[in-house]
mmCIF file of C-alpha atoms in Angstrom:
data_model
loop_
_atom_site.group_PDB
_atom_site.id
_atom_site.type_symbol
_atom_site.label_atom_id
_atom_site.label_comp_id
_atom_site.label_asym_id
_atom_site.label_seq_id
_atom_site.Cartn_x
_atom_site.Cartn_y
_atom_site.Cartn_z
ATOM 1 C CA LYS A 229 -13.656 -10.203 -10.801
ATOM 2 C CA GLN A 230 -11.674 -7.334 -9.390
ATOM 3 C CA VAL A 231 -12.232 -5.204 -6.313
ATOM 4 C CA ARG A 232 -10.088 -2.239 -5.265
ATOM 5 C CA ALA A 233 -10.135 0.015 -2.218
ATOM 6 C CA GLY A 234 -7.674 2.590 -0.943
ATOM 7 C CA TYR A 235 -6.999 6.172 -0.023
ATOM 8 C CA GLU A 236 -4.703 9.099 -0.801
ATOM 9 C CA PHE A 237 -3.520 11.330 2.040
ATOM 10 C CA LYS A 238 -1.575 14.603 1.850
ATOM 11 C CA GLN A 239 -0.384 16.816 4.683
ATOM 12 C CA VAL A 240 1.192 20.221 4.049
ATOM 13 C CA LEU A 241 3.837 20.626 6.756
ATOM 14 C CA ASN A 242 4.911 24.198 5.913
ATOM 15 C CA ASP A 243 5.596 26.385 2.899
ATOM 16 C CA ALA A 244 8.392 24.105 1.714
ATOM 17 C CA TRP A 245 7.536 20.545 2.743
ATOM 18 C CA SER A 246 4.571 18.210 2.248
ATOM 19 C CA LEU A 247 3.935 14.567 3.136
ATOM 20 C CA ARG A 248 1.891 12.056 1.126
ATOM 21 C CA HIS A 249 0.717 8.560 1.975
ATOM 22 C CA ASN A 250 -1.165 6.267 -0.415
ATOM 23 C CA LEU A 251 -2.637 2.821 0.210
ATOM 24 C CA ARG A 252 -4.460 0.433 -2.117
ATOM 25 C CA TYR A 253 -5.846 -3.052 -1.580
ATOM 26 C CA GLU A 254 -6.843 -5.181 -4.561
ATOM 27 C CA TYR A 255 -8.590 -8.536 -4.799
ATOM 28 C CA GLN A 256 -8.711 -10.484 -8.049
ATOM 29 C CA SER A 257 -10.328 -13.786 -8.925
ATOM 30 C CA GLY A 258 -10.687 -15.553 -12.220
ATOM 31 C CA HIS A 259 -11.966 -18.763 -13.782
ATOM 32 C CA TYR A 260 -11.319 -19.850 -17.342
ATOM 33 C CA GLU A 261 -12.048 -22.851 -19.547
ATOM 34 C CA ASN A 262 -10.384 -22.922 -22.968
ATOM 35 C CA MET A 263 -10.514 -25.377 -25.837
ATOM 36 C CA TYR A 264 -7.594 -25.585 -28.276
ATOM 37 C CA ALA A 265 -6.953 -27.504 -31.458
ATOM 38 C CA LYS A 266 -4.073 -29.986 -31.219
ATOM 39 C CA TRP A 267 -2.572 -28.709 -34.446
ATOM 40 C CA TRP A 268 0.775 -30.331 -33.621
ATOM 41 C CA ASP A 269 -0.850 -33.760 -34.171
ATOM 42 C CA GLY A 270 -1.865 -32.820 -37.701
ATOM 43 C CA LEU A 271 -5.120 -33.706 -39.421
ATOM 44 C CA LEU A 272 -6.768 -37.006 -38.660
ATOM 45 C CA ALA A 273 -7.160 -39.789 -41.224
ATOM 46 C CA ASP A 274 -10.254 -38.132 -42.709
ATOM 47 C CA GLY A 275 -8.093 -35.164 -43.751
ATOM 48 C CA ARG A 276 -10.631 -32.750 -42.240
ATOM 49 C CA SER A 277 -10.546 -33.000 -38.452
ATOM 50 C CA LEU A 278 -8.218 -31.985 -35.627
ATOM 51 C CA ASN A 279 -8.113 -33.333 -32.128
ATOM 52 C CA ARG A 280 -8.837 -30.827 -29.362
ATOM 53 C CA ILE A 281 -7.713 -30.342 -25.784
ATOM 54 C CA LEU A 282 -9.277 -28.591 -22.788
ATOM 55 C CA TYR A 283 -7.459 -26.314 -20.347
ATOM 56 C CA ALA A 284 -9.016 -24.848 -17.222
ATOM 57 C CA GLY A 285 -7.868 -22.840 -14.244
ATOM 58 C CA LYS A 286 -8.918 -20.814 -11.224
ATOM 59 C CA SER A 287 -6.938 -18.033 -9.598
ATOM 60 C CA ARG A 288 -7.173 -15.690 -6.631
ATOM 61 C CA ALA A 289 -4.847 -12.839 -5.738
ATOM 62 C CA ASN A 290 -4.622 -10.372 -2.860
ATOM 63 C CA ILE A 291 -2.374 -7.348 -3.421
ATOM 64 C CA VAL A 292 -1.513 -4.488 -1.061
ATOM 65 C CA ASN A 293 0.456 -1.423 -2.251
ATOM 66 C CA THR A 294 1.493 1.474 -0.037
ATOM 67 C CA ASP A 295 3.931 4.365 -0.322
ATOM 68 C CA VAL A 296 5.093 7.350 1.701
ATOM 69 C CA GLN A 297 6.620 10.420 0.014
ATOM 70 C CA LEU A 298 8.213 13.539 1.472
ATOM 71 C CA GLU A 299 8.500 16.445 -0.975
ATOM 72 C CA GLY A 300 10.349 19.704 -0.480
ATOM 73 C CA LYS A 301 10.703 22.849 -2.564
ATOM 74 C CA LEU A 302 13.966 24.676 -1.832
ATOM 75 C CA ASN A 303 15.890 27.621 -3.254
ATOM 76 C CA ILE A 304 19.664 27.242 -3.092
ATOM 77 C CA GLY A 305 21.558 30.120 -4.645
ATOM 78 C CA ALA A 306 20.383 30.579 -8.224
ATOM 79 C CA THR A 307 18.781 27.127 -8.380
ATOM 80 C CA LYS A 308 15.307 25.893 -7.478
ATOM 81 C CA HIS A 309 15.047 22.336 -6.163
ATOM 82 C CA THR A 310 12.082 19.991 -5.863
ATOM 83 C CA VAL A 311 13.394 17.089 -3.798
ATOM 84 C CA LEU A 312 11.524 13.869 -3.200
ATOM 85 C CA PHE A 313 12.220 11.101 -0.680
ATOM 86 C CA GLY A 314 10.078 8.005 -0.485
ATOM 87 C CA VAL A 315 9.530 4.347 0.233
ATOM 88 C CA ASP A 316 6.970 2.002 -1.310
ATOM 89 C CA THR A 317 6.075 -1.588 -0.553
ATOM 90 C CA MET A 318 3.983 -4.259 -2.209
ATOM 91 C CA ARG A 319 2.753 -7.603 -0.917
ATOM 92 C CA ALA A 320 0.968 -10.012 -3.249
ATOM 93 C CA ARG A 321 -0.363 -13.499 -2.638
ATOM 94 C CA ASP A 322 -1.379 -15.565 -5.644
ATOM 95 C CA ASP A 323 -3.273 -18.848 -5.368
ATOM 96 C CA SER A 324 -3.809 -20.577 -8.700
ATOM 97 C CA ARG A 325 -5.077 -24.033 -9.567
ATOM 98 C CA THR A 326 -5.102 -25.653 -12.984
ATOM 99 C CA ILE A 327 -6.297 -28.804 -14.698
ATOM 100 C CA ASP A 328 -3.996 -30.991 -16.739
ATOM 101 C CA ASP A 329 -4.733 -31.445 -20.422
ATOM 102 C CA ILE A 330 -8.087 -33.130 -21.058
ATOM 103 C CA ASP A 331 -8.600 -34.674 -24.481
ATOM 104 C CA ALA A 332 -11.803 -33.533 -26.154
ATOM 105 C CA THR A 333 -13.754 -34.616 -29.235
ATOM 106 C CA PRO A 334 -12.256 -33.826 -32.669
ATOM 107 C CA LEU A 335 -13.507 -30.877 -34.704
ATOM 108 C CA ASP A 336 -14.079 -30.760 -38.459
ATOM 109 C CA VAL A 337 -12.133 -27.637 -39.399
ATOM 110 C CA TYR A 338 -14.052 -27.140 -42.682
ATOM 111 C CA THR A 339 -17.593 -27.550 -41.319
ATOM 112 C CA PRO A 340 -17.180 -27.194 -37.553
ATOM 113 C CA VAL A 341 -19.996 -28.290 -35.281
ATOM 114 C CA TYR A 342 -19.543 -27.027 -31.738
ATOM 115 C CA GLY A 343 -21.092 -28.312 -28.537
ATOM 116 C CA THR A 344 -20.281 -31.977 -29.158
ATOM 117 C CA PHE A 345 -18.029 -32.331 -26.100
ATOM 118 C CA PRO A 346 -19.856 -32.853 -22.787
ATOM 119 C CA LEU A 347 -17.899 -31.018 -20.100
ATOM 120 C CA PRO A 348 -16.601 -33.546 -17.557
ATOM 121 C CA ALA A 349 -16.308 -32.994 -13.830
ATOM 122 C CA LEU A 350 -13.331 -30.681 -13.412
ATOM 123 C CA VAL A 351 -10.837 -31.800 -10.777
ATOM 124 C CA TYR A 352 -8.207 -29.132 -10.211
ATOM 125 C CA ASN A 353 -4.633 -29.824 -9.168
ATOM 126 C CA PRO A 354 -3.633 -28.812 -5.630
ATOM 127 C CA SER A 355 -2.645 -25.175 -5.413
ATOM 128 C CA ASN A 356 0.880 -23.958 -4.721
ATOM 129 C CA PRO A 357 0.395 -20.365 -3.489
ATOM 130 C CA SER A 358 3.142 -17.807 -4.013
ATOM 131 C CA THR A 359 3.864 -14.740 -1.911
ATOM 132 C CA THR A 360 5.800 -11.746 -3.256
ATOM 133 C CA ARG A 361 7.154 -8.894 -1.158
ATOM 134 C CA GLN A 362 8.824 -5.912 -2.793
ATOM 135 C CA THR A 363 10.238 -2.788 -1.143
ATOM 136 C CA GLY A 364 11.713 0.254 -2.839
ATOM 137 C CA VAL A 365 13.387 3.378 -1.474
ATOM 138 C CA PHE A 366 14.118 6.367 -3.676
ATOM 139 C CA VAL A 367 15.415 9.920 -3.764
ATOM 140 C CA GLN A 368 14.995 12.446 -6.553
ATOM 141 C CA ASP A 369 16.005 16.047 -7.163
ATOM 142 C CA GLN A 370 14.545 18.229 -9.902
ATOM 143 C CA ILE A 371 16.765 21.288 -10.376
ATOM 144 C CA LYS A 372 15.818 24.410 -12.313
ATOM 145 C CA PHE A 373 18.423 27.026 -13.127
ATOM 146 C CA ASN A 374 18.653 30.119 -15.335
ATOM 147 C CA ASP A 375 14.861 29.770 -15.870
ATOM 148 C CA ARG A 376 15.663 27.722 -18.974
ATOM 149 C CA TRP A 377 17.294 24.512 -17.821
ATOM 150 C CA VAL A 378 15.774 21.706 -15.753
ATOM 151 C CA ALA A 379 17.794 18.690 -14.628
ATOM 152 C CA LEU A 380 16.489 15.541 -12.961
ATOM 153 C CA LEU A 381 18.588 13.195 -10.814
ATOM 154 C CA GLY A 382 17.045 10.089 -9.300
ATOM 155 C CA LEU A 383 18.279 6.995 -7.481
ATOM 156 C CA ARG A 384 16.243 3.986 -6.366
ATOM 157 C CA HIS A 385 16.890 0.672 -4.634
ATOM 158 C CA ASP A 386 14.493 -2.288 -4.901
ATOM 159 C CA SER A 387 14.463 -5.614 -3.133
ATOM 160 C CA VAL A 388 12.036 -8.422 -3.861
ATOM 161 C CA LYS A 389 11.376 -11.817 -2.332
ATOM 162 C CA THR A 390 9.041 -14.438 -3.737
ATOM 163 C CA SER A 391 8.357 -17.755 -2.061
ATOM 164 C CA LEU A 392 6.313 -20.808 -2.992
ATOM 165 C CA ARG A 393 4.601 -22.882 -0.356
ATOM 166 C CA ASP A 394 6.251 -26.275 0.216
ATOM 167 C CA THR A 395 9.014 -25.357 -2.277
ATOM 168 C CA PRO A 396 11.739 -23.643 -0.221
ATOM 169 C CA ASN A 397 14.366 -23.498 -2.981
ATOM 170 C CA ALA A 398 12.077 -21.971 -5.618
ATOM 171 C CA GLY A 399 11.293 -18.304 -5.929
ATOM 172 C CA VAL A 400 13.166 -15.012 -6.056
ATOM 173 C CA ASP A 401 15.441 -13.184 -3.636
ATOM 174 C CA ASP A 402 17.056 -10.279 -5.434
ATOM 175 C CA SER A 403 17.777 -6.554 -5.266
ATOM 176 C CA ALA A 404 19.227 -3.827 -7.464
ATOM 177 C CA TRP A 405 19.946 -0.115 -7.796
ATOM 178 C CA SER A 406 18.493 1.907 -10.678
ATOM 179 C CA LYS A 407 19.091 5.479 -11.863
ATOM 180 C CA ARG A 408 17.195 8.271 -13.633
ATOM 181 C CA LEU A 409 18.858 11.221 -15.331
ATOM 182 C CA GLY A 410 17.295 13.945 -17.428
ATOM 183 C CA LEU A 411 17.984 17.386 -18.853
ATOM 184 C CA VAL A 412 15.549 19.693 -20.664
ATOM 185 C CA TYR A 413 15.880 23.162 -22.160
ATOM 186 C CA LEU A 414 12.782 25.376 -22.051
ATOM 187 C CA ALA A 415 13.060 27.215 -25.355
ATOM 188 C CA ASP A 416 10.857 29.943 -26.758
ATOM 189 C CA GLY A 417 7.668 29.015 -28.585
ATOM 190 C CA GLY A 418 6.927 26.048 -26.325
ATOM 191 C CA TRP A 419 9.827 23.937 -27.565
ATOM 192 C CA ALA A 420 11.540 21.746 -24.965
ATOM 193 C CA PRO A 421 14.338 19.539 -26.331
ATOM 194 C CA TYR A 422 15.560 17.032 -23.784
ATOM 195 C CA LEU A 423 17.896 14.159 -23.008
ATOM 196 C CA SER A 424 16.990 11.344 -20.640
ATOM 197 C CA TYR A 425 18.342 8.075 -19.300
ATOM 198 C CA SER A 426 16.534 5.636 -17.013
ATOM 199 C CA GLU A 427 16.926 2.145 -15.607
ATOM 200 C CA SER A 428 14.376 -0.213 -14.090
ATOM 201 C CA PHE A 429 14.434 -3.413 -12.066
ATOM 202 C CA GLN A 430 12.219 -6.437 -12.624
ATOM 203 C CA ALA A 431 12.881 -9.635 -10.705
ATOM 204 C CA VAL A 432 12.914 -12.803 -12.827
ATOM 205 C CA ALA A 433 10.480 -15.420 -11.606
ATOM 206 C CA GLY A 434 11.590 -19.019 -11.235
ATOM 207 C CA THR A 435 15.074 -18.358 -9.886
ATOM 208 C CA ASP A 436 16.421 -21.147 -7.705
ATOM 209 C CA LYS A 437 17.424 -19.629 -4.388
ATOM 210 C CA GLY A 438 19.910 -22.384 -3.822
ATOM 211 C CA SER A 439 21.861 -21.760 -7.014
ATOM 212 C CA GLY A 440 23.602 -18.649 -5.702
#
């Protein structure tokens, strides 16, 4: 199940500058029960059957995203600039519970008969909720000159923190800078050859905060 709600707001300040603010809230919940063949055990003595194993889980997540952007269109000498300043934040809380492996009845892989395993009472492990907070600030300038060339220069800084309840040394606490560079030539006939370079930042889950 997934539910989303939010809004998009834009305010024109004057002929050159405009302000935008976006907000989105998202709720997700899921429940799954999966049966897998234990192929790593090999066939049973009858040479036809495989043992099976049951996995199950429940999850809930609450996610809030918001961003504020200030955009300006400026003429400086022979160049036209579209500058963008902004900040965006995200907060996500994930609460997942799982069930350890439950052995199920074997399955004849040549003439399978399903429905032979009565589902037991499912007792889920205690949850260990995680909370992630990420904040990014960025600046970008799109420059057009000689009516043929367009350059893009962008710089962004992200910081992210993830914590697990009752596990103070587990999670993520990291930050990084990333860049965007681009150049395009607006040729006749609709052709637009370009060069581009971009970087991105993705925090790696499972980092031990105490390891430095």
